[in-house]
């Protein structure tokens, strides 16, 4: 949408300013209404204990797809009612770029949690495929944000300050969705495994990133060899889970693989897995907080950097072994040295200056309560 048209619509929507901001109203959306998950989910669940005092609302593209045991007020994303709720909310919590046509009201607080940790793939104005309009759009959207959450100093500096040209406040306490990986939760692990009927199994999770042009080479996998190699190296009986990116529609039809692309919470899958295989998904950062093995496979790394995304740092400098072929992946698993890997992870977290402490949810939760119902709260 052309920028002048965005401005025109944005000004027209200011008619909603006749409705007062409701101090206790908080509206959430994850991945532009596609999911109930990521950081907004964990923030919401922290605030549920105060639901008798707070007006908590979730926005979904398809409200009928989401069913909950507890009553959750739902609204269709980008509907007129959604616009009304956003423009009368005291707090807006989202994990992706804002819908650009909605104006920002004085007195509102927009919190963007983002949806990736560490600092790996270039985003925003740093992307190779960017242009002057995209750069202006990125800056414009980020001027609406009052608070970003950050997983590391590298993310604060490279992604927020440089790539997003963000000048606002940053809460450097980690990502709420990662508290469960830092702290652990065995009961959640058992629930996930029982739900997937894989109790007493070790789990390797394959989770590639989103690609516009290139493809993740899943067809190159010899799944029997992968399972045999894991059993020989790391013992136990193994099962393969496959999780596509939330923007992908590709399905896997193989009896040796459990497709968990529709499982509602990626963090629960990561928590329940023993090994992660990905290409460049930021879930490698999340999984590294559990100090379990991450293996990277990308047969097209040069093409990916040329046609899709570049990286802030050389992928070969990351602590995760990088294979260009499936055979090399198998070799990397066979040669895996856990002691060396643990040392590399510690150094990596130190180099990026990780903020992940397992207390991110309570930090942002208390921030929100202070701005809504807890006027007497002082840090």
Short mmCIF file of C-alpha atoms in Angstrom, two decimals:
data_model
loop_
_atom_site.label_atom_id
_atom_site.label_comp_id
_atom_site.label_asym_id
_atom_site.label_seq_id
_atom_site.Cartn_x
_atom_site.Cartn_y
_atom_site.Cartn_z
CA UNK A 1 0.00 0.00 0.00
CA UNK A 2 1.39 3.37 -0.99
CA UNK A 3 2.57 5.48 1.90
CA UNK A 4 0.27 8.43 1.16
CA UNK A 5 -2.74 6.07 1.18
CA UNK A 6 -1.65 4.64 4.53
CA UNK A 7 -1.48 8.15 5.96
CA UNK A 8 -4.92 8.97 4.54
CA UNK A 9 -6.56 5.89 6.09
CA UNK A 10 -4.70 6.40 9.33
CA UNK A 11 -6.05 9.93 9.65
CA UNK A 12 -9.58 8.75 8.85
CA UNK A 13 -9.39 6.15 11.62
CA UNK A 14 -8.71 8.86 14.14
CA UNK A 15 -12.48 9.16 14.40
CA UNK A 16 -12.14 6.33 16.93
CA UNK A 17 -10.33 8.76 19.20
CA UNK A 18 -13.76 9.91 20.41
CA UNK A 19 -13.81 6.70 22.47
CA UNK A 20 -11.71 6.92 25.63
CA UNK A 21 -8.74 4.65 26.26
CA UNK A 22 -9.66 1.94 28.77
CA UNK A 23 -6.85 1.78 31.30
CA UNK A 24 -7.35 -1.92 32.04
CA UNK A 25 -7.71 -3.02 28.39
CA UNK A 26 -4.89 -5.07 26.85
CA UNK A 27 -5.08 -6.56 23.35
CA UNK A 28 -2.75 -9.31 22.13
CA UNK A 29 -1.88 -10.75 18.75
CA UNK A 30 0.79 -13.20 17.64
CA UNK A 31 2.08 -13.41 14.07
CA UNK A 32 -0.61 -10.97 12.89
CA UNK A 33 -3.48 -13.04 14.20
CA UNK A 34 -2.26 -16.43 13.02
CA UNK A 35 -1.48 -18.05 16.38
CA UNK A 36 -2.05 -18.16 20.09
CA UNK A 37 1.60 -18.46 20.98
CA UNK A 38 5.10 -17.01 21.22
CA UNK A 39 5.86 -14.24 23.71
CA UNK A 40 2.34 -12.74 23.77
CA UNK A 41 0.93 -16.07 24.98
CA UNK A 42 3.29 -16.26 27.93
CA UNK A 43 2.65 -12.63 28.88
CA UNK A 44 -1.10 -13.21 28.65
CA UNK A 45 -0.92 -16.28 30.88
CA UNK A 46 1.04 -14.30 33.49
CA UNK A 47 -1.73 -11.69 33.52
CA UNK A 48 -4.58 -14.24 33.67
CA UNK A 49 -4.44 -14.17 37.48
CA UNK A 50 -5.62 -10.57 37.24
CA UNK A 51 -8.39 -11.20 34.69
CA UNK A 52 -11.03 -9.98 37.15
CA UNK A 53 -9.42 -6.53 36.95
CA UNK A 54 -8.06 -6.56 33.40
CA UNK A 55 -9.91 -6.55 30.07
CA UNK A 56 -7.84 -9.10 28.13
CA UNK A 57 -8.49 -9.54 24.40
CA UNK A 58 -6.91 -11.76 21.72
CA UNK A 59 -7.01 -11.03 17.99
CA UNK A 60 -7.08 -13.93 15.51
CA UNK A 61 -7.51 -14.18 11.74
CA UNK A 62 -10.03 -16.97 12.35
CA UNK A 63 -11.49 -16.81 15.83
CA UNK A 64 -13.33 -20.11 15.37
CA UNK A 65 -10.02 -21.99 15.04
CA UNK A 66 -9.01 -21.25 18.61
CA UNK A 67 -10.76 -22.93 21.53
CA UNK A 68 -9.77 -22.51 25.15
CA UNK A 69 -10.74 -24.08 28.46
CA UNK A 70 -10.88 -20.66 30.07
CA UNK A 71 -13.02 -17.89 28.57
CA UNK A 72 -10.91 -15.65 26.35
CA UNK A 73 -12.36 -12.60 24.65
CA UNK A 74 -11.60 -12.99 20.94
CA UNK A 75 -11.87 -10.58 18.02
CA UNK A 76 -11.18 -11.07 14.32
CA UNK A 77 -7.86 -9.53 13.29
CA UNK A 78 -8.24 -6.47 11.03
CA UNK A 79 -12.00 -6.26 11.61
CA UNK A 80 -13.70 -3.00 12.53
CA UNK A 81 -14.13 -4.30 16.06
CA UNK A 82 -10.41 -5.07 16.17
CA UNK A 83 -9.59 -1.49 15.19
CA UNK A 84 -11.92 -0.26 17.94
CA UNK A 85 -10.27 -2.47 20.57
CA UNK A 86 -6.76 -1.47 19.50
CA UNK A 87 -7.60 2.23 19.58
CA UNK A 88 -9.21 1.98 23.01
CA UNK A 89 -6.58 -0.30 24.58
CA UNK A 90 -4.10 1.02 27.10
CA UNK A 91 -1.61 -1.72 26.17
CA UNK A 92 -1.07 -3.41 22.79
CA UNK A 93 1.10 -6.55 22.82
CA UNK A 94 2.32 -7.97 19.50
CA UNK A 95 5.25 -9.98 18.18
CA UNK A 96 5.41 -8.81 14.55
CA UNK A 97 5.21 -5.56 12.64
CA UNK A 98 2.10 -3.51 13.37
CA UNK A 99 -0.74 -3.09 10.89
CA UNK A 100 0.44 0.19 9.44
CA UNK A 101 -2.95 1.84 8.88
CA UNK A 102 -3.84 2.04 12.58
CA UNK A 103 -2.83 5.35 14.17
CA UNK A 104 -1.09 5.57 17.52
CA UNK A 105 -2.87 7.40 20.32
CA UNK A 106 -1.18 9.49 22.96
CA UNK A 107 -1.31 7.62 26.24
CA UNK A 108 -1.19 4.15 24.69
CA UNK A 109 1.72 1.76 25.15
CA UNK A 110 2.64 -0.53 22.24
CA UNK A 111 4.86 -3.45 23.27
CA UNK A 112 6.58 -5.45 20.54
CA UNK A 113 8.09 -8.67 21.85
CA UNK A 114 9.41 -9.72 18.41
CA UNK A 115 9.52 -13.42 17.53
CA UNK A 116 13.19 -14.31 17.30
CA UNK A 117 16.10 -14.31 19.69
CA UNK A 118 19.85 -14.06 19.37
CA UNK A 119 21.00 -12.11 16.34
CA UNK A 120 21.45 -14.18 13.19
CA UNK A 121 19.47 -13.26 10.04
CA UNK A 122 19.38 -9.66 8.89
CA UNK A 123 16.01 -7.93 9.09
CA UNK A 124 14.46 -4.52 8.49
CA UNK A 125 16.60 -1.94 6.72
CA UNK A 126 19.60 -4.34 6.75
CA UNK A 127 17.96 -6.80 4.37
CA UNK A 128 19.48 -7.04 0.92
CA UNK A 129 16.05 -6.97 -0.75
CA UNK A 130 15.09 -3.71 0.95
CA UNK A 131 14.36 -0.44 -0.86
CA UNK A 132 13.73 3.15 0.14
CA UNK A 133 9.98 2.59 0.64
CA UNK A 134 10.54 -0.53 2.74
CA UNK A 135 13.10 1.33 4.84
CA UNK A 136 10.64 4.19 5.39
CA UNK A 137 7.90 1.70 6.23
CA UNK A 138 10.13 -0.08 8.77
CA UNK A 139 11.04 3.19 10.46
CA UNK A 140 7.43 4.35 10.47
CA UNK A 141 6.15 1.15 12.07
CA UNK A 142 8.85 1.19 14.71
CA UNK A 143 8.11 4.78 15.65
CA UNK A 144 4.77 3.44 16.94
CA UNK A 145 6.47 1.05 19.36
CA UNK A 146 7.04 2.21 22.93
CA UNK A 147 8.87 -0.86 24.19
CA UNK A 148 10.75 -3.73 22.59
CA UNK A 149 11.83 -6.85 24.43
CA UNK A 150 15.37 -8.07 23.81
CA UNK A 151 17.06 -11.43 24.19
CA UNK A 152 20.63 -10.15 23.96
CA UNK A 153 22.75 -7.03 23.60
CA UNK A 154 23.50 -8.10 20.02
CA UNK A 155 19.76 -8.07 19.28
CA UNK A 156 19.35 -4.66 20.92
CA UNK A 157 22.19 -3.19 18.89
CA UNK A 158 22.13 -4.96 15.52
CA UNK A 159 18.43 -5.62 15.10
CA UNK A 160 16.62 -2.92 17.04
CA UNK A 161 18.90 0.11 16.89
CA UNK A 162 20.49 -0.53 13.48
CA UNK A 163 18.13 -2.64 11.35
CA UNK A 164 14.87 -1.22 12.76
CA UNK A 165 16.25 2.27 13.38
CA UNK A 166 14.40 2.06 16.69
CA UNK A 167 14.98 4.87 19.17
CA UNK A 168 12.58 3.90 21.95
CA UNK A 169 12.81 1.94 25.19
CA UNK A 170 14.17 -1.62 25.32
CA UNK A 171 13.53 -4.09 28.12
CA UNK A 172 16.66 -6.23 28.22
CA UNK A 173 15.39 -9.15 30.29
CA UNK A 174 15.12 -11.91 27.70
CA UNK A 175 12.11 -13.34 25.87
CA UNK A 176 9.11 -14.57 27.89
CA UNK A 177 8.72 -17.62 25.65
CA UNK A 178 12.22 -18.74 26.60
CA UNK A 179 11.70 -18.81 30.37
CA UNK A 180 10.40 -22.35 30.05
CA UNK A 181 13.61 -23.41 28.27
CA UNK A 182 15.86 -21.73 30.82
CA UNK A 183 13.96 -23.04 33.84
CA UNK A 184 12.72 -26.38 32.47
CA UNK A 185 9.32 -27.96 33.11
CA UNK A 186 9.17 -31.74 33.22
CA UNK A 187 5.38 -31.84 33.55
CA UNK A 188 5.04 -29.99 30.22
CA UNK A 189 7.46 -32.47 28.62
CA UNK A 190 5.32 -35.38 29.79
CA UNK A 191 2.13 -33.69 28.57
CA UNK A 192 3.61 -33.10 25.12
CA UNK A 193 4.94 -36.63 24.79
CA UNK A 194 1.67 -38.16 25.97
CA UNK A 195 -0.29 -35.99 23.54
CA UNK A 196 1.97 -37.11 20.66
CA UNK A 197 2.05 -40.71 21.92
CA UNK A 198 5.85 -40.74 22.16
CA UNK A 199 6.37 -41.42 25.86
CA UNK A 200 9.85 -42.79 26.68
CA UNK A 201 11.15 -41.72 23.27
CA UNK A 202 14.02 -39.39 22.55
CA UNK A 203 13.09 -36.64 20.11
CA UNK A 204 14.85 -35.00 17.19
CA UNK A 205 12.97 -31.94 15.95
CA UNK A 206 13.46 -30.73 12.37
CA UNK A 207 12.40 -27.07 12.12
CA UNK A 208 13.51 -25.02 9.09
CA UNK A 209 13.05 -21.28 8.69
CA UNK A 210 10.73 -19.57 6.21
CA UNK A 211 12.05 -19.24 2.67
CA UNK A 212 10.65 -17.08 -0.11
CA UNK A 213 12.67 -18.52 -2.98
CA UNK A 214 14.92 -21.38 -1.93
CA UNK A 215 13.87 -24.66 -0.30
CA UNK A 216 14.95 -26.61 2.75
CA UNK A 217 16.38 -29.90 1.47
CA UNK A 218 14.11 -32.27 3.38
CA UNK A 219 13.99 -34.61 0.37
CA UNK A 220 17.70 -35.29 0.85
CA UNK A 221 17.12 -36.90 4.25
CA UNK A 222 17.61 -40.61 4.80
CA UNK A 223 15.41 -40.85 7.88
CA UNK A 224 16.38 -44.43 8.72
CA UNK A 225 20.06 -43.45 8.69
CA UNK A 226 19.33 -40.39 10.82
CA UNK A 227 17.55 -42.49 13.45
CA UNK A 228 20.28 -45.16 13.41
CA UNK A 229 23.00 -42.51 13.83
CA UNK A 230 21.23 -40.84 16.76
CA UNK A 231 20.65 -44.17 18.47
CA UNK A 232 24.29 -45.17 18.00
CA UNK A 233 25.68 -41.83 19.20
CA UNK A 234 23.22 -40.76 21.89
CA UNK A 235 21.50 -44.03 22.82
CA UNK A 236 17.80 -44.57 23.35
CA UNK A 237 14.88 -45.02 20.99
CA UNK A 238 14.33 -41.97 18.78
CA UNK A 239 11.41 -40.37 16.97
CA UNK A 240 11.42 -37.57 14.36
CA UNK A 241 9.17 -34.51 14.65
CA UNK A 242 8.84 -32.03 11.78
CA UNK A 243 7.75 -28.43 12.32
CA UNK A 244 7.31 -26.18 9.29
CA UNK A 245 7.49 -22.39 9.60
CA UNK A 246 4.13 -20.78 10.43
CA UNK A 247 4.04 -19.14 6.96
CA UNK A 248 4.67 -22.45 5.19
CA UNK A 249 1.94 -24.79 3.94
CA UNK A 250 4.20 -27.73 3.03
CA UNK A 251 3.11 -31.02 4.58
CA UNK A 252 5.22 -34.11 5.15
CA UNK A 253 3.90 -37.54 4.24
CA UNK A 254 6.26 -40.10 5.70
CA UNK A 255 5.33 -42.75 8.28
CA UNK A 256 8.64 -42.21 10.08
CA UNK A 257 7.86 -38.55 10.78
CA UNK A 258 5.30 -36.91 13.04
CA UNK A 259 4.21 -33.60 11.54
CA UNK A 260 3.80 -31.15 14.42
CA UNK A 261 3.38 -28.05 12.26
CA UNK A 262 -0.06 -27.47 13.78
CA UNK A 263 1.03 -28.00 17.36
CA UNK A 264 0.08 -24.74 19.09
CA UNK A 265 3.29 -24.01 21.02
CA UNK A 266 6.74 -24.25 19.46
CA UNK A 267 8.44 -23.72 22.83
CA UNK A 268 6.80 -26.82 24.26
CA UNK A 269 8.14 -28.82 21.30
CA UNK A 270 11.64 -27.42 21.84
CA UNK A 271 11.45 -28.20 25.55
CA UNK A 272 10.43 -31.78 24.78
CA UNK A 273 13.14 -32.37 22.15
CA UNK A 274 16.64 -33.72 22.67
CA UNK A 275 18.18 -32.59 19.38
CA UNK A 276 17.29 -29.78 16.97
CA UNK A 277 18.03 -29.78 13.24
CA UNK A 278 17.39 -26.51 11.42
CA UNK A 279 18.87 -24.32 8.74
CA UNK A 280 18.75 -20.75 10.01
CA UNK A 281 15.64 -20.53 12.17
CA UNK A 282 16.08 -18.40 15.28
CA UNK A 283 14.73 -21.34 17.27
CA UNK A 284 18.40 -22.38 17.43
CA UNK A 285 18.87 -19.54 19.93
CA UNK A 286 15.91 -20.67 22.01
CA UNK A 287 17.02 -24.31 21.97
CA UNK A 288 20.60 -23.38 22.88
CA UNK A 289 19.31 -22.10 26.24
CA UNK A 290 18.59 -25.72 27.16
CA UNK A 291 22.20 -26.58 26.22
CA UNK A 292 21.07 -29.47 24.04
CA UNK A 293 22.61 -30.19 20.59
CA UNK A 294 21.74 -28.05 17.57
CA UNK A 295 22.79 -29.17 14.09
CA UNK A 296 22.48 -26.92 11.03
CA UNK A 297 21.88 -28.18 7.50
CA UNK A 298 21.77 -25.91 4.46
CA UNK A 299 22.75 -27.15 1.02
CA UNK A 300 22.18 -23.68 -0.44
CA UNK A 301 23.80 -21.29 2.02
CA UNK A 302 25.37 -19.11 -0.67
CA UNK A 303 22.17 -18.95 -2.71
CA UNK A 304 20.17 -18.23 0.45
CA UNK A 305 22.41 -15.29 1.30
CA UNK A 306 22.32 -14.05 -2.28
CA UNK A 307 18.57 -14.36 -2.90
CA UNK A 308 16.96 -14.16 0.55
CA UNK A 309 18.83 -13.12 3.68
CA UNK A 310 22.32 -12.25 4.75
CA UNK A 311 23.59 -12.74 8.29
CA UNK A 312 24.95 -10.39 10.91
CA UNK A 313 27.83 -12.78 11.54
CA UNK A 314 29.43 -15.69 9.69
CA UNK A 315 27.33 -18.86 10.27
CA UNK A 316 30.55 -20.84 10.59
CA UNK A 317 31.37 -18.77 13.69
CA UNK A 318 28.22 -19.95 15.46
CA UNK A 319 28.51 -22.78 18.02
CA UNK A 320 26.31 -25.10 15.95
CA UNK A 321 27.94 -27.38 13.39
CA UNK A 322 26.92 -26.46 9.83
CA UNK A 323 26.54 -29.11 7.12
CA UNK A 324 26.03 -28.45 3.42
CA UNK A 325 24.90 -32.03 2.72
CA UNK A 326 22.92 -34.68 4.54
CA UNK A 327 25.99 -36.94 4.64
CA UNK A 328 27.93 -34.18 6.40
CA UNK A 329 25.06 -33.77 8.88
CA UNK A 330 25.31 -37.46 9.73
CA UNK A 331 29.07 -37.10 10.17
CA UNK A 332 28.59 -34.07 12.44
CA UNK A 333 26.19 -36.05 14.62
CA UNK A 334 28.60 -38.99 14.77
CA UNK A 335 31.51 -36.69 15.67
CA UNK A 336 29.56 -34.60 18.18
CA UNK A 337 31.57 -33.69 21.29
CA UNK A 338 29.25 -32.48 24.03
CA UNK A 339 31.98 -30.99 26.25
CA UNK A 340 33.30 -28.88 23.37
CA UNK A 341 29.76 -27.88 22.43
CA UNK A 342 28.93 -26.73 25.97
CA UNK A 343 32.01 -24.51 26.00
CA UNK A 344 31.07 -23.01 22.64
CA UNK A 345 27.53 -22.27 23.85
CA UNK A 346 28.76 -20.50 26.95
CA UNK A 347 31.08 -18.38 24.81
CA UNK A 348 28.31 -17.70 22.29
CA UNK A 349 25.87 -16.51 24.95
CA UNK A 350 28.63 -14.36 26.41
CA UNK A 351 29.61 -12.91 23.01
CA UNK A 352 26.00 -11.96 22.22
CA UNK A 353 25.57 -10.80 25.83
CA UNK A 354 22.49 -12.88 26.51
CA UNK A 355 19.77 -11.44 28.74
CA UNK A 356 17.94 -14.75 29.10
CA UNK A 357 17.58 -15.41 32.83
CA UNK A 358 14.26 -17.24 33.06
CA UNK A 359 12.54 -14.16 34.52
CA UNK A 360 11.48 -12.30 31.38
CA UNK A 361 7.76 -13.02 31.78
CA UNK A 362 7.54 -11.62 35.28
CA UNK A 363 9.56 -8.55 34.25
CA UNK A 364 7.22 -7.55 31.43
CA UNK A 365 4.16 -8.74 33.35
CA UNK A 366 4.91 -6.40 36.24
CA UNK A 367 5.64 -3.58 33.80
CA UNK A 368 2.15 -4.01 32.33
CA UNK A 369 0.47 -4.27 35.73
CA UNK A 370 2.18 -1.09 36.81
CA UNK A 371 0.72 0.71 33.79
CA UNK A 372 -2.78 -0.69 34.26
CA UNK A 373 -3.98 -1.65 37.73
CA UNK A 374 -1.00 -1.54 40.07
CA UNK A 375 -0.51 2.19 40.49
CA UNK A 376 1.24 1.76 43.82
CA UNK A 377 3.82 -0.65 42.38
CA UNK A 378 7.43 0.49 42.46
CA UNK A 379 10.47 -1.35 41.13
#
